[in-house]
């Protein structure tokens, strides 16, 4: 079974080039993320599923520079963001609304996903403009919402299966014990009969966390063979998943200078120094007004 301590993303295609697949094992990386950023335990499941989905899409759209998923809902999520890259580096932020303090049963958090708006942003190398799509949820599941985006905005025929299991932790309360994702894309021209084989066999699987249980000696190739018996799957890549914020002082300085060129008094007001806190990690940067003025 996949080593839950070693998070990774793997890509495959069938010998006949009918299907592509992306598999993600992310529990270790998710726990590394939540060790750096504050994620309320009542939304940790949704956070974990979001991290899995973002890394699945980064594995699918391998020509992007980075890809960002952002979810907002009516009640509990002010913002849930995961930014991923095809190189396996991702960062995330989770800002629940104050109403989360009233949650006693996390099923109400699932129900809130029905009100979600998903914004998907793709950035490409050497292209200035971002490509952005917005989807209104028809489901109470983040993976279903992401699959809805693939069908509606990308017109890609995909099937997605995810599974996350949380467990108690004496120091942190709750952590991700297992967190998997599988995305299969049917390439153009694939017959409906072949699509039905995969759909039918996927629906027979209870969950990925059950498939890769502690007693099973199964790996991702076993899973793909069970989903499409008799087909030869070829692995094309494997990338370690790492939670790492890419913020830096110079990057924020460039943005402040751009704003200051329009109106530095509006940027600083009565302050002689700005403090900027990264939304993805614990880094804090300070910018004296004199330094910004010297860049104008």
mmCIF file of C-alpha atoms in Angstrom:
data_model
loop_
_atom_site.group_PDB
_atom_site.id
_atom_site.type_symbol
_atom_site.label_atom_id
_atom_site.label_comp_id
_atom_site.label_asym_id
_atom_site.label_seq_id
_atom_site.Cartn_x
_atom_site.Cartn_y
_atom_site.Cartn_z
ATOM 1 C CA UNK A 1 0.000 0.000 0.000
ATOM 2 C CA UNK A 2 1.137 3.615 -0.444
ATOM 3 C CA UNK A 3 3.385 4.864 2.345
ATOM 4 C CA UNK A 4 1.285 7.497 4.138
ATOM 5 C CA UNK A 5 4.452 9.230 5.335
ATOM 6 C CA UNK A 6 5.745 9.741 1.792
ATOM 7 C CA UNK A 7 3.323 12.000 -0.053
ATOM 8 C CA UNK A 8 3.519 11.851 -3.821
ATOM 9 C CA UNK A 9 1.718 12.360 -7.122
ATOM 10 C CA UNK A 10 1.943 9.734 -9.877
ATOM 11 C CA UNK A 11 0.795 9.889 -13.498
ATOM 12 C CA UNK A 12 -0.140 7.015 -15.813
ATOM 13 C CA UNK A 13 -1.625 6.293 -19.214
ATOM 14 C CA UNK A 14 -2.914 3.144 -20.835
ATOM 15 C CA UNK A 15 -0.885 1.441 -23.548
ATOM 16 C CA UNK A 16 -3.576 2.233 -26.090
ATOM 17 C CA UNK A 17 -3.659 5.884 -24.946
ATOM 18 C CA UNK A 18 -7.374 5.665 -24.160
ATOM 19 C CA UNK A 19 -7.059 6.903 -20.588
ATOM 20 C CA UNK A 20 -4.797 9.020 -18.410
ATOM 21 C CA UNK A 21 -4.687 8.698 -14.626
ATOM 22 C CA UNK A 22 -3.312 10.777 -11.762
ATOM 23 C CA UNK A 23 -2.927 9.322 -8.271
ATOM 24 C CA UNK A 24 -2.183 11.329 -5.129
ATOM 25 C CA UNK A 25 -1.204 10.156 -1.652
ATOM 26 C CA UNK A 26 -1.122 13.256 0.528
ATOM 27 C CA UNK A 27 -1.592 12.560 4.266
ATOM 28 C CA UNK A 28 1.984 13.394 5.224
ATOM 29 C CA UNK A 29 2.014 16.623 3.221
ATOM 30 C CA UNK A 30 -1.366 17.656 4.634
ATOM 31 C CA UNK A 31 -0.094 17.153 8.173
ATOM 32 C CA UNK A 32 3.016 19.169 7.326
ATOM 33 C CA UNK A 33 0.743 21.946 6.083
ATOM 34 C CA UNK A 34 -1.470 21.998 9.162
ATOM 35 C CA UNK A 35 1.630 22.053 11.370
ATOM 36 C CA UNK A 36 2.468 25.431 9.817
ATOM 37 C CA UNK A 37 -0.957 26.989 9.358
ATOM 38 C CA UNK A 38 -3.975 26.965 11.633
ATOM 39 C CA UNK A 39 -6.756 24.722 10.353
ATOM 40 C CA UNK A 40 -9.773 24.248 12.598
ATOM 41 C CA UNK A 41 -10.286 20.530 13.250
ATOM 42 C CA UNK A 42 -13.949 20.875 12.257
ATOM 43 C CA UNK A 43 -12.942 21.714 8.671
ATOM 44 C CA UNK A 44 -9.818 19.542 8.436
ATOM 45 C CA UNK A 45 -11.627 16.955 6.300
ATOM 46 C CA UNK A 46 -12.627 19.561 3.691
ATOM 47 C CA UNK A 47 -9.131 21.069 3.830
ATOM 48 C CA UNK A 48 -7.601 17.638 3.181
ATOM 49 C CA UNK A 49 -9.938 16.896 0.271
ATOM 50 C CA UNK A 50 -9.156 20.301 -1.223
ATOM 51 C CA UNK A 51 -5.404 19.624 -1.024
ATOM 52 C CA UNK A 52 -5.869 16.259 -2.731
ATOM 53 C CA UNK A 53 -8.009 17.753 -5.522
ATOM 54 C CA UNK A 54 -5.646 20.651 -6.201
ATOM 55 C CA UNK A 55 -2.690 18.285 -6.532
ATOM 56 C CA UNK A 56 -4.694 15.964 -8.787
ATOM 57 C CA UNK A 57 -5.407 18.886 -11.122
ATOM 58 C CA UNK A 58 -1.766 20.010 -11.048
ATOM 59 C CA UNK A 59 -0.855 16.471 -12.092
ATOM 60 C CA UNK A 60 -3.453 16.578 -14.873
ATOM 61 C CA UNK A 61 -2.571 20.040 -16.234
ATOM 62 C CA UNK A 62 1.181 19.572 -16.249
ATOM 63 C CA UNK A 63 1.840 22.547 -18.545
ATOM 64 C CA UNK A 64 0.669 25.110 -15.965
ATOM 65 C CA UNK A 65 3.016 27.178 -13.821
ATOM 66 C CA UNK A 66 0.621 26.819 -10.915
ATOM 67 C CA UNK A 67 -3.050 26.164 -10.283
ATOM 68 C CA UNK A 68 -5.190 27.562 -7.461
ATOM 69 C CA UNK A 69 -8.508 26.339 -6.091
ATOM 70 C CA UNK A 70 -10.473 28.697 -3.848
ATOM 71 C CA UNK A 71 -13.774 27.854 -2.169
ATOM 72 C CA UNK A 72 -16.090 30.236 -0.324
ATOM 73 C CA UNK A 73 -19.443 29.314 1.210
ATOM 74 C CA UNK A 74 -22.387 31.094 2.794
ATOM 75 C CA UNK A 75 -21.758 29.991 6.381
ATOM 76 C CA UNK A 76 -18.458 28.429 7.333
ATOM 77 C CA UNK A 77 -15.739 29.192 4.768
ATOM 78 C CA UNK A 78 -14.596 32.750 4.298
ATOM 79 C CA UNK A 79 -11.820 31.304 2.171
ATOM 80 C CA UNK A 80 -10.275 27.882 1.598
ATOM 81 C CA UNK A 81 -7.350 28.060 -0.844
ATOM 82 C CA UNK A 82 -4.835 25.548 -2.164
ATOM 83 C CA UNK A 83 -2.208 26.498 -4.736
ATOM 84 C CA UNK A 84 -0.376 23.599 -6.413
ATOM 85 C CA UNK A 85 2.339 23.130 -9.012
ATOM 86 C CA UNK A 86 3.178 20.211 -11.337
ATOM 87 C CA UNK A 87 6.491 19.969 -9.465
ATOM 88 C CA UNK A 88 4.612 18.831 -6.358
ATOM 89 C CA UNK A 89 5.014 22.012 -4.289
ATOM 90 C CA UNK A 90 1.809 23.371 -2.799
ATOM 91 C CA UNK A 91 0.665 25.864 -0.210
ATOM 92 C CA UNK A 92 -2.693 26.546 1.372
ATOM 93 C CA UNK A 93 -4.733 28.800 3.627
ATOM 94 C CA UNK A 94 -7.962 28.180 5.511
ATOM 95 C CA UNK A 95 -10.055 31.006 6.960
ATOM 96 C CA UNK A 96 -13.374 29.821 8.420
ATOM 97 C CA UNK A 97 -16.084 32.251 9.443
ATOM 98 C CA UNK A 98 -16.872 32.809 13.108
ATOM 99 C CA UNK A 99 -19.943 30.575 12.736
ATOM 100 C CA UNK A 100 -17.602 27.574 12.805
ATOM 101 C CA UNK A 101 -17.488 27.956 16.600
ATOM 102 C CA UNK A 102 -21.144 26.901 16.730
ATOM 103 C CA UNK A 103 -20.577 23.608 14.881
ATOM 104 C CA UNK A 104 -21.283 20.494 16.948
ATOM 105 C CA UNK A 105 -21.817 18.067 14.075
ATOM 106 C CA UNK A 106 -19.478 18.349 11.086
ATOM 107 C CA UNK A 107 -22.244 17.157 8.745
ATOM 108 C CA UNK A 108 -23.481 20.753 8.673
ATOM 109 C CA UNK A 109 -20.096 21.728 7.200
ATOM 110 C CA UNK A 110 -20.668 19.216 4.375
ATOM 111 C CA UNK A 111 -24.124 20.697 3.785
ATOM 112 C CA UNK A 112 -22.576 24.162 3.517
ATOM 113 C CA UNK A 113 -20.568 23.012 0.466
ATOM 114 C CA UNK A 114 -23.880 23.098 -1.424
ATOM 115 C CA UNK A 115 -23.630 26.892 -1.233
ATOM 116 C CA UNK A 116 -19.987 26.940 -2.354
ATOM 117 C CA UNK A 117 -18.454 28.977 -5.112
ATOM 118 C CA UNK A 118 -15.307 27.450 -6.575
ATOM 119 C CA UNK A 119 -12.800 29.675 -8.384
ATOM 120 C CA UNK A 120 -10.100 27.881 -10.375
ATOM 121 C CA UNK A 121 -7.142 29.963 -11.523
ATOM 122 C CA UNK A 122 -4.466 28.648 -13.869
ATOM 123 C CA UNK A 123 -1.227 30.503 -14.579
ATOM 124 C CA UNK A 124 0.995 29.509 -17.474
ATOM 125 C CA UNK A 125 4.700 30.259 -18.038
ATOM 126 C CA UNK A 126 5.334 33.299 -20.253
ATOM 127 C CA UNK A 127 1.614 34.224 -20.356
ATOM 128 C CA UNK A 128 0.683 37.357 -18.449
ATOM 129 C CA UNK A 129 -3.061 36.765 -18.206
ATOM 130 C CA UNK A 130 -4.487 34.212 -15.803
ATOM 131 C CA UNK A 131 -7.249 31.818 -16.870
ATOM 132 C CA UNK A 132 -10.039 31.842 -14.312
ATOM 133 C CA UNK A 133 -13.264 29.834 -14.043
ATOM 134 C CA UNK A 134 -16.040 30.134 -11.452
ATOM 135 C CA UNK A 135 -18.449 27.318 -10.614
ATOM 136 C CA UNK A 136 -21.476 27.232 -8.316
ATOM 137 C CA UNK A 137 -21.788 23.978 -6.383
ATOM 138 C CA UNK A 138 -24.389 21.304 -7.106
ATOM 139 C CA UNK A 139 -23.034 18.973 -4.416
ATOM 140 C CA UNK A 140 -22.066 18.835 -0.743
ATOM 141 C CA UNK A 141 -18.648 17.385 -1.628
ATOM 142 C CA UNK A 142 -15.513 19.277 -2.651
ATOM 143 C CA UNK A 143 -14.298 16.453 -4.973
ATOM 144 C CA UNK A 144 -17.689 16.462 -6.732
ATOM 145 C CA UNK A 145 -17.476 20.237 -7.062
ATOM 146 C CA UNK A 146 -13.997 19.955 -8.633
ATOM 147 C CA UNK A 147 -15.215 17.259 -11.008
ATOM 148 C CA UNK A 148 -18.145 19.539 -11.888
ATOM 149 C CA UNK A 149 -15.574 22.184 -12.879
ATOM 150 C CA UNK A 150 -13.748 19.711 -15.122
ATOM 151 C CA UNK A 151 -16.964 18.783 -16.916
ATOM 152 C CA UNK A 152 -18.483 22.263 -17.215
ATOM 153 C CA UNK A 153 -15.462 24.516 -17.754
ATOM 154 C CA UNK A 154 -12.870 22.192 -19.274
ATOM 155 C CA UNK A 155 -15.268 19.778 -21.069
ATOM 156 C CA UNK A 156 -13.028 16.938 -19.933
ATOM 157 C CA UNK A 157 -14.511 13.495 -19.371
ATOM 158 C CA UNK A 158 -13.162 12.485 -15.978
ATOM 159 C CA UNK A 159 -13.898 10.235 -13.045
ATOM 160 C CA UNK A 160 -12.584 11.091 -9.599
ATOM 161 C CA UNK A 161 -12.351 9.066 -6.425
ATOM 162 C CA UNK A 162 -10.961 10.416 -3.157
ATOM 163 C CA UNK A 163 -10.679 9.155 0.384
ATOM 164 C CA UNK A 164 -9.542 10.826 3.585
ATOM 165 C CA UNK A 165 -9.481 9.331 7.069
ATOM 166 C CA UNK A 166 -8.736 11.452 10.114
ATOM 167 C CA UNK A 167 -7.447 10.134 13.415
ATOM 168 C CA UNK A 168 -6.889 11.533 16.919
ATOM 169 C CA UNK A 169 -3.485 12.952 17.765
ATOM 170 C CA UNK A 170 -2.341 13.638 21.354
ATOM 171 C CA UNK A 171 -0.570 16.869 20.419
ATOM 172 C CA UNK A 172 -2.684 18.336 17.626
ATOM 173 C CA UNK A 173 -6.112 16.894 18.334
ATOM 174 C CA UNK A 174 -6.759 15.502 14.850
ATOM 175 C CA UNK A 175 -4.503 14.709 11.894
ATOM 176 C CA UNK A 176 -4.888 13.058 8.499
ATOM 177 C CA UNK A 177 -4.210 9.328 8.798
ATOM 178 C CA UNK A 178 -4.782 8.594 5.095
ATOM 179 C CA UNK A 179 -5.656 10.860 2.206
ATOM 180 C CA UNK A 180 -5.777 9.592 -1.378
ATOM 181 C CA UNK A 181 -7.092 10.749 -4.713
ATOM 182 C CA UNK A 182 -7.475 9.166 -8.136
ATOM 183 C CA UNK A 183 -8.490 10.999 -11.307
ATOM 184 C CA UNK A 184 -9.013 9.180 -14.593
ATOM 185 C CA UNK A 185 -9.475 11.081 -17.846
ATOM 186 C CA UNK A 186 -10.993 9.466 -20.928
ATOM 187 C CA UNK A 187 -9.149 10.838 -23.939
ATOM 188 C CA UNK A 188 -11.065 11.901 -27.077
ATOM 189 C CA UNK A 189 -12.443 9.057 -29.151
ATOM 190 C CA UNK A 190 -12.739 6.497 -26.344
ATOM 191 C CA UNK A 191 -15.801 4.301 -26.759
ATOM 192 C CA UNK A 192 -18.685 4.460 -24.309
ATOM 193 C CA UNK A 193 -18.201 0.755 -23.577
ATOM 194 C CA UNK A 194 -14.659 1.349 -22.318
ATOM 195 C CA UNK A 195 -15.838 4.296 -20.236
ATOM 196 C CA UNK A 196 -18.549 2.096 -18.734
ATOM 197 C CA UNK A 197 -15.988 -0.525 -17.634
ATOM 198 C CA UNK A 198 -14.082 2.063 -15.596
ATOM 199 C CA UNK A 199 -17.218 3.762 -14.250
ATOM 200 C CA UNK A 200 -18.759 0.474 -13.168
ATOM 201 C CA UNK A 201 -15.608 -0.793 -11.462
ATOM 202 C CA UNK A 202 -14.960 2.528 -9.719
ATOM 203 C CA UNK A 203 -18.469 2.488 -8.289
ATOM 204 C CA UNK A 204 -17.792 -0.958 -6.835
ATOM 205 C CA UNK A 205 -14.972 0.431 -4.690
ATOM 206 C CA UNK A 206 -16.153 1.521 -1.256
ATOM 207 C CA UNK A 207 -13.349 4.051 -0.796
ATOM 208 C CA UNK A 208 -9.632 4.439 -1.336
ATOM 209 C CA UNK A 209 -8.978 4.370 2.404
ATOM 210 C CA UNK A 210 -10.688 0.978 2.567
ATOM 211 C CA UNK A 211 -8.841 -0.279 -0.502
ATOM 212 C CA UNK A 212 -5.467 0.656 0.958
ATOM 213 C CA UNK A 213 -6.189 -0.609 4.460
ATOM 214 C CA UNK A 214 -3.425 -1.553 6.834
ATOM 215 C CA UNK A 215 -3.753 -5.284 6.135
ATOM 216 C CA UNK A 216 -3.850 -5.066 2.336
ATOM 217 C CA UNK A 217 -0.671 -5.539 0.349
ATOM 218 C CA UNK A 218 -1.986 -3.514 -2.577
ATOM 219 C CA UNK A 219 -0.446 -0.638 -4.478
ATOM 220 C CA UNK A 220 -1.607 1.802 -7.138
ATOM 221 C CA UNK A 221 -0.960 -0.671 -9.973
ATOM 222 C CA UNK A 222 -3.278 -3.166 -8.266
ATOM 223 C CA UNK A 223 -5.925 -0.446 -8.067
ATOM 224 C CA UNK A 224 -5.622 0.435 -11.754
ATOM 225 C CA UNK A 225 -5.744 -3.254 -12.723
ATOM 226 C CA UNK A 226 -8.920 -3.690 -10.679
ATOM 227 C CA UNK A 227 -10.520 -0.639 -12.294
ATOM 228 C CA UNK A 228 -9.656 -1.688 -15.849
ATOM 229 C CA UNK A 229 -8.806 -5.427 -15.910
ATOM 230 C CA UNK A 230 -6.593 -6.549 -18.747
ATOM 231 C CA UNK A 231 -5.384 -3.063 -19.666
ATOM 232 C CA UNK A 232 -1.708 -2.196 -19.447
ATOM 233 C CA UNK A 233 -1.046 0.980 -17.443
ATOM 234 C CA UNK A 234 2.263 2.759 -17.981
ATOM 235 C CA UNK A 235 3.675 5.086 -15.321
ATOM 236 C CA UNK A 236 4.912 8.362 -16.795
ATOM 237 C CA UNK A 237 5.954 10.369 -13.726
ATOM 238 C CA UNK A 238 6.231 10.410 -9.943
ATOM 239 C CA UNK A 239 6.692 13.605 -7.948
ATOM 240 C CA UNK A 240 7.053 14.081 -4.206
ATOM 241 C CA UNK A 241 4.354 16.311 -2.675
ATOM 242 C CA UNK A 242 5.817 18.997 -0.431
ATOM 243 C CA UNK A 243 4.066 21.738 1.504
ATOM 244 C CA UNK A 244 6.255 24.795 1.064
ATOM 245 C CA UNK A 245 5.355 28.449 0.944
ATOM 246 C CA UNK A 246 7.094 30.327 -1.870
ATOM 247 C CA UNK A 247 6.680 33.787 -0.358
ATOM 248 C CA UNK A 248 9.694 36.113 -0.184
ATOM 249 C CA UNK A 249 10.371 39.641 0.939
ATOM 250 C CA UNK A 250 11.282 40.896 -2.531
ATOM 251 C CA UNK A 251 8.028 39.650 -4.036
ATOM 252 C CA UNK A 252 5.907 41.580 -1.551
ATOM 253 C CA UNK A 253 8.142 44.626 -1.965
ATOM 254 C CA UNK A 254 7.531 44.668 -5.707
ATOM 255 C CA UNK A 255 3.762 44.683 -5.124
ATOM 256 C CA UNK A 256 3.964 47.468 -2.552
ATOM 257 C CA UNK A 257 6.102 49.567 -4.889
ATOM 258 C CA UNK A 258 3.591 49.080 -7.706
ATOM 259 C CA UNK A 259 0.796 50.327 -5.434
ATOM 260 C CA UNK A 260 2.941 53.180 -4.116
ATOM 261 C CA UNK A 261 3.594 54.454 -7.632
ATOM 262 C CA UNK A 262 -0.131 55.223 -7.858
ATOM 263 C CA UNK A 263 -0.485 56.796 -4.402
ATOM 264 C CA UNK A 264 2.112 56.207 -1.695
ATOM 265 C CA UNK A 265 0.122 58.201 0.859
ATOM 266 C CA UNK A 266 -2.815 55.855 0.404
ATOM 267 C CA UNK A 267 -0.522 52.850 0.913
ATOM 268 C CA UNK A 268 1.208 54.103 4.096
ATOM 269 C CA UNK A 269 -1.174 56.693 5.542
ATOM 270 C CA UNK A 270 0.394 57.895 8.786
ATOM 271 C CA UNK A 271 2.646 54.827 9.077
ATOM 272 C CA UNK A 272 6.397 54.921 8.598
ATOM 273 C CA UNK A 273 6.592 51.140 8.134
ATOM 274 C CA UNK A 274 4.285 48.432 6.755
ATOM 275 C CA UNK A 275 3.994 44.950 8.241
ATOM 276 C CA UNK A 276 2.951 42.212 5.820
ATOM 277 C CA UNK A 277 1.941 38.758 7.070
ATOM 278 C CA UNK A 278 1.942 35.910 4.591
ATOM 279 C CA UNK A 279 -1.435 34.209 4.315
ATOM 280 C CA UNK A 280 0.167 30.821 3.649
ATOM 281 C CA UNK A 281 2.781 30.581 6.400
ATOM 282 C CA UNK A 282 4.095 32.299 9.528
ATOM 283 C CA UNK A 283 6.442 34.707 7.729
ATOM 284 C CA UNK A 284 6.168 38.414 8.558
ATOM 285 C CA UNK A 285 7.945 41.107 6.522
ATOM 286 C CA UNK A 286 8.524 44.802 7.330
ATOM 287 C CA UNK A 287 8.880 47.607 4.802
ATOM 288 C CA UNK A 288 9.991 51.121 5.879
ATOM 289 C CA UNK A 289 8.438 53.923 3.852
ATOM 290 C CA UNK A 290 11.920 55.217 3.038
ATOM 291 C CA UNK A 291 12.815 51.896 1.380
ATOM 292 C CA UNK A 292 9.693 51.969 -0.781
ATOM 293 C CA UNK A 293 10.285 55.629 -1.727
ATOM 294 C CA UNK A 294 13.800 54.748 -2.881
ATOM 295 C CA UNK A 295 12.307 52.288 -5.393
ATOM 296 C CA UNK A 296 9.899 54.760 -6.977
#
